[in-house]
Short mmCIF file of C-alpha atoms in Angstrom, two decimals:
data_model
loop_
_atom_site.label_atom_id
_atom_site.label_comp_id
_atom_site.label_asym_id
_atom_site.label_seq_id
_atom_site.Cartn_x
_atom_site.Cartn_y
_atom_site.Cartn_z
CA UNK C 871 33.82 33.50 25.30
CA UNK C 872 35.97 30.74 26.75
CA UNK C 873 35.75 27.08 25.79
CA UNK C 874 34.41 24.52 28.22
CA UNK C 875 37.94 23.34 29.12
CA UNK C 876 39.78 26.66 28.82
CA UNK C 877 41.90 27.94 31.70
CA UNK C 878 43.05 31.08 29.86
CA UNK C 879 41.22 34.23 28.87
CA UNK C 880 42.24 33.53 25.30
CA UNK C 881 43.26 30.14 23.90
CA UNK C 882 45.01 29.11 20.73
CA UNK C 883 43.03 27.16 18.19
CA UNK C 884 46.03 24.91 17.91
CA UNK C 885 45.88 24.07 21.61
CA UNK C 886 46.05 20.36 22.41
CA UNK C 887 43.59 19.21 25.00
CA UNK C 888 45.03 16.55 27.29
CA UNK C 889 42.19 16.65 29.77
CA UNK C 890 41.19 13.08 30.53
CA UNK C 891 37.55 13.95 30.04
CA UNK C 892 38.07 15.26 26.51
CA UNK C 893 37.44 13.12 23.51
CA UNK C 894 39.27 13.37 20.19
CA UNK C 895 39.09 12.03 16.70
CA UNK C 896 41.40 11.81 13.69
CA UNK C 897 43.31 14.96 12.84
CA UNK C 898 40.99 17.42 11.19
CA UNK C 899 41.84 19.02 7.89
CA UNK C 900 44.54 21.67 7.95
CA UNK C 901 41.91 24.26 7.14
CA UNK C 902 40.52 23.89 10.66
CA UNK C 903 43.76 25.27 12.06
CA UNK C 904 44.30 22.88 14.97
CA UNK C 905 45.49 19.37 15.61
CA UNK C 906 43.94 16.61 17.63
CA UNK C 907 45.20 13.22 18.63
CA UNK C 908 43.15 10.14 17.85
CA UNK C 909 41.94 8.33 20.95
CA UNK C 910 39.86 5.86 18.95
CA UNK C 911 42.33 4.11 16.61
CA UNK C 912 40.42 0.82 16.45
CA UNK C 913 36.89 2.09 15.83
CA UNK C 914 35.50 0.53 12.68
CA UNK C 915 34.26 2.82 9.96
CA UNK C 916 30.70 2.30 8.80
CA UNK C 917 30.67 -0.43 6.19
CA UNK C 918 27.46 -1.90 4.85
CA UNK C 919 27.57 -5.47 3.58
CA UNK C 920 24.96 -7.69 1.95
CA UNK C 921 25.07 -9.91 5.02
CA UNK C 922 24.10 -6.90 7.15
CA UNK C 923 21.26 -5.51 5.09
CA UNK C 924 19.94 -4.90 1.64
CA UNK C 925 22.37 -2.16 0.68
CA UNK C 926 25.02 -4.11 -1.19
CA UNK C 927 27.38 -2.35 -3.61
CA UNK C 928 24.90 -2.88 -6.47
CA UNK C 929 22.36 -0.74 -4.65
CA UNK C 930 24.59 2.13 -3.50
CA UNK C 931 26.13 4.89 -5.54
CA UNK C 932 29.75 5.82 -4.85
CA UNK C 933 28.58 9.13 -3.38
CA UNK C 934 26.23 7.34 -0.99
CA UNK C 935 28.98 4.93 -0.04
CA UNK C 936 31.28 7.83 0.84
CA UNK C 937 28.63 9.56 2.91
CA UNK C 938 27.71 6.38 4.77
CA UNK C 939 31.41 5.86 5.43
CA UNK C 940 31.41 9.21 7.24
CA UNK C 941 28.56 8.19 9.55
CA UNK C 942 30.57 6.75 12.40
CA UNK C 943 31.75 7.52 15.90
CA UNK C 944 34.42 9.90 14.59
CA UNK C 945 31.74 12.26 13.31
CA UNK C 946 30.19 12.41 16.78
CA UNK C 947 33.54 13.21 18.35
CA UNK C 948 34.30 15.76 15.66
CA UNK C 949 31.25 17.72 16.84
CA UNK C 950 32.13 17.21 20.51
CA UNK C 951 35.60 18.62 19.84
CA UNK C 952 34.28 21.64 17.98
CA UNK C 953 32.06 22.38 20.98
CA UNK C 954 35.16 22.57 23.16
CA UNK C 955 36.87 25.21 21.00
CA UNK C 956 36.65 28.98 21.39
CA UNK C 957 35.02 29.59 18.01
CA UNK C 958 31.38 29.55 19.12
CA UNK C 959 30.20 29.98 15.52
CA UNK C 960 31.05 26.31 15.02
CA UNK C 961 29.37 25.07 18.19
CA UNK C 962 26.38 22.74 17.82
CA UNK C 963 23.62 21.63 20.14
CA UNK C 964 24.13 17.87 20.19
CA UNK C 965 20.96 15.79 20.45
CA UNK C 966 20.83 11.98 20.46
CA UNK C 967 17.58 10.08 19.87
CA UNK C 968 17.39 6.41 20.84
CA UNK C 969 15.14 3.88 19.08
CA UNK C 970 12.97 1.71 21.36
CA UNK C 971 14.40 -1.47 19.78
CA UNK C 972 17.91 -0.44 20.85
CA UNK C 973 17.15 -0.18 24.57
CA UNK C 974 16.53 -3.95 25.05
CA UNK C 975 20.01 -4.53 23.62
CA UNK C 976 21.66 -2.42 26.29
CA UNK C 977 19.44 -3.93 28.98
CA UNK C 978 20.22 -7.52 27.95
CA UNK C 979 23.92 -6.95 27.30
CA UNK C 980 24.55 -5.29 30.66
CA UNK C 981 21.97 -7.23 32.70
CA UNK C 982 19.90 -4.16 33.54
CA UNK C 983 16.22 -3.34 33.58
CA UNK C 984 15.17 -1.44 30.49
CA UNK C 985 14.49 1.70 32.56
CA UNK C 986 17.93 1.54 34.18
CA UNK C 987 19.52 0.92 30.78
CA UNK C 988 17.84 4.04 29.36
CA UNK C 989 19.02 6.22 32.24
CA UNK C 990 22.57 4.87 32.25
CA UNK C 991 22.84 5.23 28.49
CA UNK C 992 21.63 8.81 28.85
CA UNK C 993 24.18 9.40 31.61
CA UNK C 994 26.99 8.01 29.48
CA UNK C 995 26.11 10.11 26.43
CA UNK C 996 25.86 13.28 28.52
CA UNK C 997 29.22 12.52 30.12
CA UNK C 998 30.67 12.75 26.60
CA UNK C 999 29.18 16.19 26.04
CA UNK C 1000 25.77 15.41 24.50
CA UNK C 1001 23.23 18.08 25.47
CA UNK C 1002 19.93 16.22 24.98
CA UNK C 1003 18.99 12.54 24.87
CA UNK C 1004 15.52 11.68 23.55
CA UNK C 1005 13.40 8.55 23.16
CA UNK C 1006 11.92 8.17 19.64
CA UNK C 1007 8.69 6.54 20.89
CA UNK C 1008 6.83 9.82 20.38
CA UNK C 1009 7.90 9.84 16.73
CA UNK C 1010 6.57 6.29 16.36
CA UNK C 1011 3.27 7.57 17.82
CA UNK C 1012 2.97 10.02 14.94
CA UNK C 1013 4.03 7.43 12.37
CA UNK C 1014 1.48 4.90 13.59
CA UNK C 1015 -1.36 7.42 13.73
CA UNK C 1016 -0.65 8.65 10.21
CA UNK C 1017 -0.32 5.08 8.90
CA UNK C 1018 -3.64 4.09 10.47
CA UNK C 1019 -5.49 6.97 8.88
CA UNK C 1020 -3.86 6.43 5.51
CA UNK C 1021 -4.83 2.75 5.44
CA UNK C 1022 -8.49 3.51 6.13
CA UNK C 1023 -8.49 6.16 3.41
CA UNK C 1024 -6.88 3.75 0.93
CA UNK C 1025 -9.37 1.02 1.83
CA UNK C 1026 -12.27 3.38 1.19
CA UNK C 1027 -10.78 4.29 -2.23
CA UNK C 1028 -9.90 0.72 -3.20
CA UNK C 1029 -12.58 0.48 -5.90
CA UNK C 1030 -11.65 3.83 -7.45
CA UNK C 1031 -7.84 3.65 -7.36
CA UNK C 1032 -5.87 0.75 -8.79
CA UNK C 1033 -2.91 1.21 -6.44
CA UNK C 1034 -4.82 1.98 -3.24
CA UNK C 1035 -4.36 -1.55 -1.89
CA UNK C 1036 -2.42 -3.42 -0.75
CA UNK C 1037 -0.59 -0.96 1.48
CA UNK C 1038 2.94 -1.75 2.62
CA UNK C 1039 4.57 -0.39 5.78
CA UNK C 1040 7.25 2.25 5.21
CA UNK C 1041 9.28 2.15 8.45
CA UNK C 1042 12.07 -0.20 7.28
CA UNK C 1043 14.70 1.51 5.08
CA UNK C 1044 16.10 -1.81 3.81
CA UNK C 1045 12.68 -2.71 2.42
CA UNK C 1046 12.21 0.78 0.98
CA UNK C 1047 15.60 0.57 -0.71
CA UNK C 1048 14.71 -2.77 -2.28
CA UNK C 1049 11.32 -1.51 -3.43
CA UNK C 1050 12.66 1.66 -5.07
CA UNK C 1051 15.82 0.16 -6.63
CA UNK C 1052 14.63 -3.31 -7.62
CA UNK C 1053 10.83 -3.67 -7.54
CA UNK C 1054 10.16 -0.14 -8.90
CA UNK C 1055 6.61 0.78 -10.00
CA UNK C 1056 5.20 -2.64 -9.11
CA UNK C 1057 5.39 -1.71 -5.44
CA UNK C 1058 6.31 1.93 -4.80
CA UNK C 1059 2.79 3.30 -5.27
CA UNK C 1060 1.57 0.85 -2.61
CA UNK C 1061 3.98 2.02 0.10
CA UNK C 1062 2.50 4.02 2.96
CA UNK C 1063 3.59 7.65 2.73
CA UNK C 1064 3.99 8.15 6.48
CA UNK C 1065 7.62 8.78 7.38
CA UNK C 1066 9.46 6.27 9.54
CA UNK C 1067 9.84 7.04 13.26
CA UNK C 1068 13.49 7.95 12.65
CA UNK C 1069 12.69 10.62 10.13
CA UNK C 1070 9.69 11.96 12.01
CA UNK C 1071 12.01 12.31 14.98
CA UNK C 1072 14.28 14.28 12.68
CA UNK C 1073 11.38 16.60 11.88
CA UNK C 1074 10.51 16.94 15.57
CA UNK C 1075 14.07 17.75 16.64
CA UNK C 1076 14.97 20.05 13.72
CA UNK C 1077 11.47 21.56 13.56
CA UNK C 1078 9.44 21.57 16.75
CA UNK C 1079 12.32 21.38 19.26
CA UNK C 1080 14.47 23.87 17.33
CA UNK C 1081 11.62 26.38 17.42
CA UNK C 1082 11.06 25.79 21.14
CA UNK C 1083 14.76 26.45 21.79
CA UNK C 1084 14.90 29.38 19.37
CA UNK C 1085 17.58 27.60 17.34
CA UNK C 1086 18.23 27.38 13.62
CA UNK C 1087 18.02 23.70 12.51
CA UNK C 1088 21.59 23.78 11.24
CA UNK C 1089 22.77 24.60 14.78
CA UNK C 1090 21.57 21.20 15.98
CA UNK C 1091 23.57 18.04 15.28
CA UNK C 1092 21.10 15.17 15.53
CA UNK C 1093 22.28 11.59 16.07
CA UNK C 1094 20.06 8.51 15.99
CA UNK C 1095 20.96 5.30 17.85
CA UNK C 1096 19.38 2.43 15.89
CA UNK C 1097 19.53 -1.38 15.64
CA UNK C 1098 20.60 -1.59 11.98
CA UNK C 1099 22.95 -0.12 9.38
CA UNK C 1100 20.25 0.65 6.83
CA UNK C 1101 19.15 3.58 8.99
CA UNK C 1102 22.37 5.33 7.92
CA UNK C 1103 21.19 5.22 4.31
CA UNK C 1104 17.73 6.44 5.24
CA UNK C 1105 19.18 9.55 6.88
CA UNK C 1106 20.82 10.50 3.56
CA UNK C 1107 17.62 10.62 1.50
CA UNK C 1108 17.22 13.87 -0.42
CA UNK C 1109 13.62 14.26 0.75
CA UNK C 1110 14.87 14.45 4.36
CA UNK C 1111 17.04 17.50 3.65
CA UNK C 1112 16.14 21.18 4.16
CA UNK C 1113 17.95 23.30 1.57
CA UNK C 1114 17.06 26.57 3.33
CA UNK C 1115 19.23 25.60 6.30
CA UNK C 1116 21.56 23.18 4.50
CA UNK C 1117 20.52 20.63 7.09
CA UNK C 1118 19.55 16.95 7.15
CA UNK C 1119 16.78 15.98 9.56
CA UNK C 1120 19.16 13.32 10.91
CA UNK C 1121 22.86 14.15 10.69
CA UNK C 1122 24.34 10.82 11.78
CA UNK C 1123 23.15 7.32 12.64
CA UNK C 1124 25.11 5.08 15.00
CA UNK C 1125 24.14 1.49 15.67
CA UNK C 1126 23.74 0.19 19.21
CA UNK C 1127 26.92 -1.80 18.73
CA UNK C 1128 28.86 1.33 17.75
CA UNK C 1129 27.83 2.99 21.03
CA UNK C 1130 29.15 -0.04 22.92
CA UNK C 1131 32.41 0.29 20.96
CA UNK C 1132 32.76 3.82 22.30
CA UNK C 1133 32.20 2.56 25.85
CA UNK C 1134 34.83 -0.13 25.38
CA UNK C 1135 37.35 2.31 23.92
CA UNK C 1136 36.86 4.63 26.89
CA UNK C 1137 36.91 1.71 29.36
CA UNK C 1138 33.53 2.73 30.71
CA UNK C 1139 31.32 0.22 32.48
CA UNK C 1140 27.56 0.77 32.46
CA UNK C 1141 27.52 -0.13 36.15
CA UNK C 1142 29.69 2.90 36.91
CA UNK C 1143 27.68 5.40 34.87
CA UNK C 1144 25.45 7.86 36.72
CA UNK C 1145 21.77 7.46 35.92
CA UNK C 1146 20.25 10.50 34.20
CA UNK C 1147 16.60 10.79 33.18
CA UNK C 1148 15.96 10.94 29.44
CA UNK C 1149 14.88 14.34 28.07
CA UNK C 1150 11.64 15.18 26.32
CA UNK C 1151 10.90 17.72 23.60
CA UNK C 1152 8.80 19.73 26.04
CA UNK C 1153 10.59 22.40 28.06
CA UNK C 1154 12.27 20.90 31.15
CA UNK C 1155 10.10 17.79 31.39
CA UNK C 1156 11.81 14.40 31.72
CA UNK C 1157 10.70 11.01 30.37
CA UNK C 1158 9.02 8.58 32.71
CA UNK C 1159 9.32 4.82 32.43
CA UNK C 1160 10.04 3.30 29.02
CA UNK C 1161 6.94 2.32 27.03
CA UNK C 1162 6.47 0.60 23.69
CA UNK C 1163 3.76 -0.10 21.13
CA UNK C 1164 1.91 -3.32 20.33
CA UNK C 1165 4.04 -5.67 18.28
CA UNK C 1166 6.40 -8.45 19.21
CA UNK C 1167 9.64 -7.16 17.69
CA UNK C 1168 8.82 -3.85 16.05
CA UNK C 1169 6.75 -0.71 16.44
CA UNK C 1170 3.63 -2.78 15.77
CA UNK C 1171 2.27 -1.33 12.55
CA UNK C 1172 0.25 -4.45 11.78
CA UNK C 1173 -1.46 -4.60 15.15
CA UNK C 1174 -2.27 -0.90 15.43
CA UNK C 1175 -3.54 -0.54 11.87
CA UNK C 1176 -5.53 -3.78 12.11
CA UNK C 1177 -7.34 -2.75 15.31
CA UNK C 1178 -7.95 0.79 14.07
CA UNK C 1179 -9.30 -0.40 10.70
CA UNK C 1180 -11.55 -2.99 12.35
CA UNK C 1181 -13.15 -0.27 14.43
CA UNK C 1182 -13.31 2.50 11.82
CA UNK C 1183 -14.41 0.37 8.86
CA UNK C 1184 -16.50 -2.35 10.49
CA UNK C 1185 -17.34 -1.10 13.99
CA UNK C 1186 -15.56 -4.06 15.59
CA UNK C 1187 -13.40 -3.83 18.73
CA UNK C 1188 -10.40 -6.16 18.51
CA UNK C 1189 -8.67 -6.71 21.84
CA UNK C 1190 -6.26 -9.52 20.99
CA UNK C 1191 -4.75 -10.46 17.65
CA UNK C 1192 -4.18 -14.08 16.67
CA UNK C 1193 -1.26 -14.68 14.31
CA UNK C 1194 -1.25 -17.65 11.97
CA UNK C 1195 2.24 -18.72 10.89
CA UNK C 1196 2.35 -19.76 7.24
CA UNK C 1197 5.59 -21.03 5.63
CA UNK C 1198 7.72 -19.94 8.58
CA UNK C 1199 7.59 -17.87 11.79
CA UNK C 1200 8.63 -14.76 9.86
CA UNK C 1201 5.61 -14.85 7.56
CA UNK C 1202 2.40 -14.63 9.55
CA UNK C 1203 -1.19 -13.77 8.74
CA UNK C 1204 -3.99 -12.02 10.62
CA UNK C 1205 -7.60 -11.94 9.43
CA UNK C 1206 -10.86 -10.30 10.49
CA UNK C 1207 -14.18 -11.97 9.77
CA UNK C 1208 -17.62 -10.42 9.81
CA UNK C 1209 -20.82 -12.31 9.02
CA UNK C 1210 -18.79 -15.27 7.80
CA UNK C 1211 -16.76 -13.18 5.36
CA UNK C 1212 -13.07 -12.27 5.62
CA UNK C 1213 -13.07 -8.47 5.47
CA UNK C 1214 -9.44 -7.77 6.45
CA UNK C 1215 -6.37 -9.85 5.67
CA UNK C 1216 -3.03 -8.59 6.98
CA UNK C 1217 0.42 -10.18 6.97
CA UNK C 1218 3.84 -9.67 8.55
CA UNK C 1219 6.74 -10.50 6.22
CA UNK C 1220 10.20 -10.36 7.78
CA UNK C 1221 13.42 -11.12 5.90
CA UNK C 1222 14.06 -10.91 2.17
CA UNK C 1223 13.17 -14.49 1.33
CA UNK C 1224 9.64 -13.84 2.58
CA UNK C 1225 9.58 -10.46 0.86
CA UNK C 1226 10.53 -12.07 -2.45
CA UNK C 1227 7.80 -14.69 -2.08
CA UNK C 1228 5.32 -11.92 -1.35
CA UNK C 1229 6.37 -9.98 -4.46
CA UNK C 1230 6.18 -13.11 -6.59
CA UNK C 1231 2.55 -13.55 -5.55
CA UNK C 1232 1.87 -9.93 -6.55
CA UNK C 1233 3.34 -10.54 -10.01
CA UNK C 1234 1.16 -13.61 -10.44
CA UNK C 1235 -1.96 -11.77 -9.34
CA UNK C 1236 -2.41 -14.02 -6.32
CA UNK C 1237 -1.94 -11.39 -3.63
CA UNK C 1238 -4.80 -11.40 -1.13
CA UNK C 1239 -3.55 -9.04 1.57
CA UNK C 1240 -4.80 -5.55 2.35
CA UNK C 1241 -1.75 -4.59 4.41
CA UNK C 1242 1.72 -6.05 4.99
CA UNK C 1243 4.18 -5.06 7.70
CA UNK C 1244 7.48 -5.53 5.84
CA UNK C 1245 10.82 -5.67 7.65
CA UNK C 1246 14.15 -6.56 6.06
CA UNK C 1247 15.61 -8.36 9.07
CA UNK C 1248 14.43 -11.90 9.88
CA UNK C 1249 12.97 -11.70 13.37
CA UNK C 1250 12.24 -7.99 13.04
CA UNK C 1251 13.96 -4.84 14.26
CA UNK C 1252 15.41 -6.37 17.43
CA UNK C 1253 17.49 -8.59 15.15
CA UNK C 1254 19.13 -5.64 13.42
CA UNK C 1255 22.70 -6.46 12.46
CA UNK C 1256 23.95 -3.41 14.32
CA UNK C 1257 23.27 -5.08 17.64
CA UNK C 1258 22.27 -8.74 17.38
CA UNK C 1259 25.39 -10.44 16.10
CA UNK C 1260 28.60 -11.83 17.57
CA UNK C 1261 32.08 -10.45 16.86
CA UNK C 1262 32.51 -12.89 13.97
CA UNK C 1263 29.33 -11.60 12.33
CA UNK C 1264 27.04 -14.50 13.23
CA UNK C 1265 23.58 -14.04 14.82
CA UNK C 1266 23.73 -13.91 18.61
CA UNK C 1267 20.65 -16.03 19.27
CA UNK C 1268 21.05 -16.06 23.05
CA UNK C 1269 21.23 -12.26 23.19
CA UNK C 1270 18.28 -11.96 20.80
CA UNK C 1271 16.17 -14.19 23.03
CA UNK C 1272 17.03 -11.99 26.00
CA UNK C 1273 16.15 -8.86 24.05
CA UNK C 1274 12.81 -10.31 23.04
CA UNK C 1275 11.99 -11.07 26.68
CA UNK C 1276 12.98 -7.56 27.74
CA UNK C 1277 10.97 -5.96 24.93
CA UNK C 1278 7.87 -8.04 25.62
CA UNK C 1279 7.91 -6.95 29.27
CA UNK C 1280 7.84 -3.22 28.45
CA UNK C 1281 4.38 -1.70 29.10
CA UNK C 1282 2.33 -0.85 25.98
CA UNK C 1283 1.00 2.66 25.39
CA UNK C 1284 -1.47 3.42 22.62
CA UNK C 1285 -0.40 6.36 20.43
CA UNK C 1286 -3.91 7.80 20.68
CA UNK C 1287 -3.44 8.30 24.43
CA UNK C 1288 -0.32 10.48 24.17
CA UNK C 1289 -1.59 13.94 25.16
CA UNK C 1290 1.59 15.61 23.88
CA UNK C 1291 1.01 14.20 20.41
CA UNK C 1292 -2.57 15.46 20.33
CA UNK C 1293 -1.45 18.91 21.49
CA UNK C 1294 1.31 19.06 18.87
CA UNK C 1295 -1.18 18.20 16.13
CA UNK C 1296 -3.16 21.31 17.06
CA UNK C 1297 -0.46 23.77 18.14
CA UNK C 1298 2.43 22.88 15.83
CA UNK C 1299 0.94 21.01 12.87
CA UNK C 1300 -2.22 23.16 12.56
CA UNK C 1301 -4.66 20.24 12.79
CA UNK C 1302 -4.63 16.59 11.74
CA UNK C 1303 -5.72 17.30 8.15
CA UNK C 1304 -3.48 20.28 7.51
CA UNK C 1305 -1.00 20.83 4.72
CA UNK C 1306 1.73 21.02 7.36
CA UNK C 1307 0.98 17.44 8.47
CA UNK C 1308 1.56 16.24 4.92
CA UNK C 1309 4.78 18.23 4.60
CA UNK C 1310 6.16 17.23 8.01
CA UNK C 1311 5.00 13.65 8.59
CA UNK C 1312 4.77 12.25 5.06
CA UNK C 1313 7.02 11.66 2.07
CA UNK C 1314 6.83 9.90 -1.31
CA UNK C 1315 8.50 6.81 -2.71
CA UNK C 1316 9.27 6.25 -6.37
CA UNK C 1317 11.21 3.97 -8.65
CA UNK C 1318 14.91 4.69 -9.05
CA UNK C 1319 16.70 3.75 -12.27
CA UNK C 1320 19.03 0.86 -11.58
CA UNK C 1321 21.52 -1.16 -13.51
CA UNK C 1322 20.52 -4.62 -14.70
CA UNK C 1323 23.14 -6.30 -12.52
CA UNK C 1324 21.21 -5.35 -9.41
CA UNK C 1325 17.88 -6.79 -10.45
CA UNK C 1326 18.59 -10.42 -9.80
CA UNK C 1327 19.82 -10.31 -6.20
CA UNK C 1328 18.80 -13.41 -4.25
CA UNK C 1329 18.52 -13.71 -0.50
#
C-alpha cells in the first residue's frame, strides 16, 4: 500500500517529504529508520508551573514530569508523520476532541461566532491530517447525569455513612491532584466518583467509537483540546489506562493556546480555513450548532445537581438559581428552602484560596454544605491558563470577558434530553444501573503518600 504522499510504487522509509502540506517534527530515533526535518523549532514543550495550576514540582514525580513533557504538539505531528509512511502497521486513526470551554477562546480570539469557530477549527485540524474532530459535550452529559444520581444516593445514605456528604465535584484535575496529594483521607472519600468529561470522552472514543469502527483501541490516537495544563496530568492517571491494549483513554492533551501556536507556526489564518462540520460518534452524522450546559463558566455541576436533587428529594421544580456571593465572587452559595427550613446548601469554590478556606472549615467541623463545585482556576474553566493569559503569563482580562460573553450566549441543552445518551445507556452500557456503567463512567480517588515538603503549599 502506498503512503498518502507517495508518487512511487515503493518508497524508502528514509524518504524526505518536502511537500508543502506535510508536517514534521524533531528527528525520530534512529530505530525508526528515517529522518525528518523540524518545521516547528520554536514550539514550547509542555511545562507545568505553580502559576499555571496546582501541579508544582512538589506534586509531580520525575516520571510524570517526563510524560507531561512529551504531551505537546510534536507528539501530534509524530503521529501525523507516521500516517504518511508506507508501514501501515504504525498508522493510527487520529481523533481530536474539543472541550466546550475551549471554543469561546477561538471565537473571541478570532472574532468569530462560536459555531463558525468550531467549524473552522475542525477544518484546520483536518487539513493537518486529523481524521475525526469531536465535541466533548456528550461526555459532559454522561458526567452530569452520573453525578446527579450519585448525589441523591449519597444524600439518602447520609445518616448511615459518615463520608456520604458533603460531595465534591470531580471534573477538575487540579483539585483532584490537591485532594489526593495534600488533603488525603480528609477529602478523597467525599469526591464524586463520576469521571470527568475528558476521561468519559476517552472511554467513548476508545470504547464505543472504536467498536463502531471495528478498531482496536490502540489503533486510535486520541487528543483532547482543553483550557488548562492540568488536563495533561489527568490523562496520565493509571486508572485511565487499559492494559489489555496498552492504551490510555486519552493519549495527548493540548491546550487551546498550543493549537494557536501550531496555526502561527504554519502561518494559517482562521479566516482562510475551510469550514467543516464537527463529527459525532454516530456513523456519518455531523454535529449541529454548539450547545452547552447550565453554569456560568463551567459544565454546570452545581446547577444541574441542585435542580435534580430539589426535584428528586423534595418534589420541587427549580427554574432559576440565585447565587449569593460570600467572601468574593469565586465563592458563592445556593440554598433551597422548604417549609422554612434550609434543606439543600450548595457552594461553588473557584481558586485555591477559596478551596483552602473550605477545607479549613471542614477541619474545624463548621462545614455546612451538601455539595461543592470545586475548580482550581479562579473564574472557572474559561480562565484556564492554557488559553486565558497574555504572552508574558499574566491574565488576559479583556479576552476572558469576551469569552464569558460568548459562552453565556451559547444555547443550553439539558443532558436528560440527549436521545443519543439515553440510547447508549441501553445499547452500549447495558442499562443505567449496570456494572458496565460503573466500570466505564466511574473511577475512585484515594490518598497518595506525599513528602512533607508538599503539605504546606500556600496559594
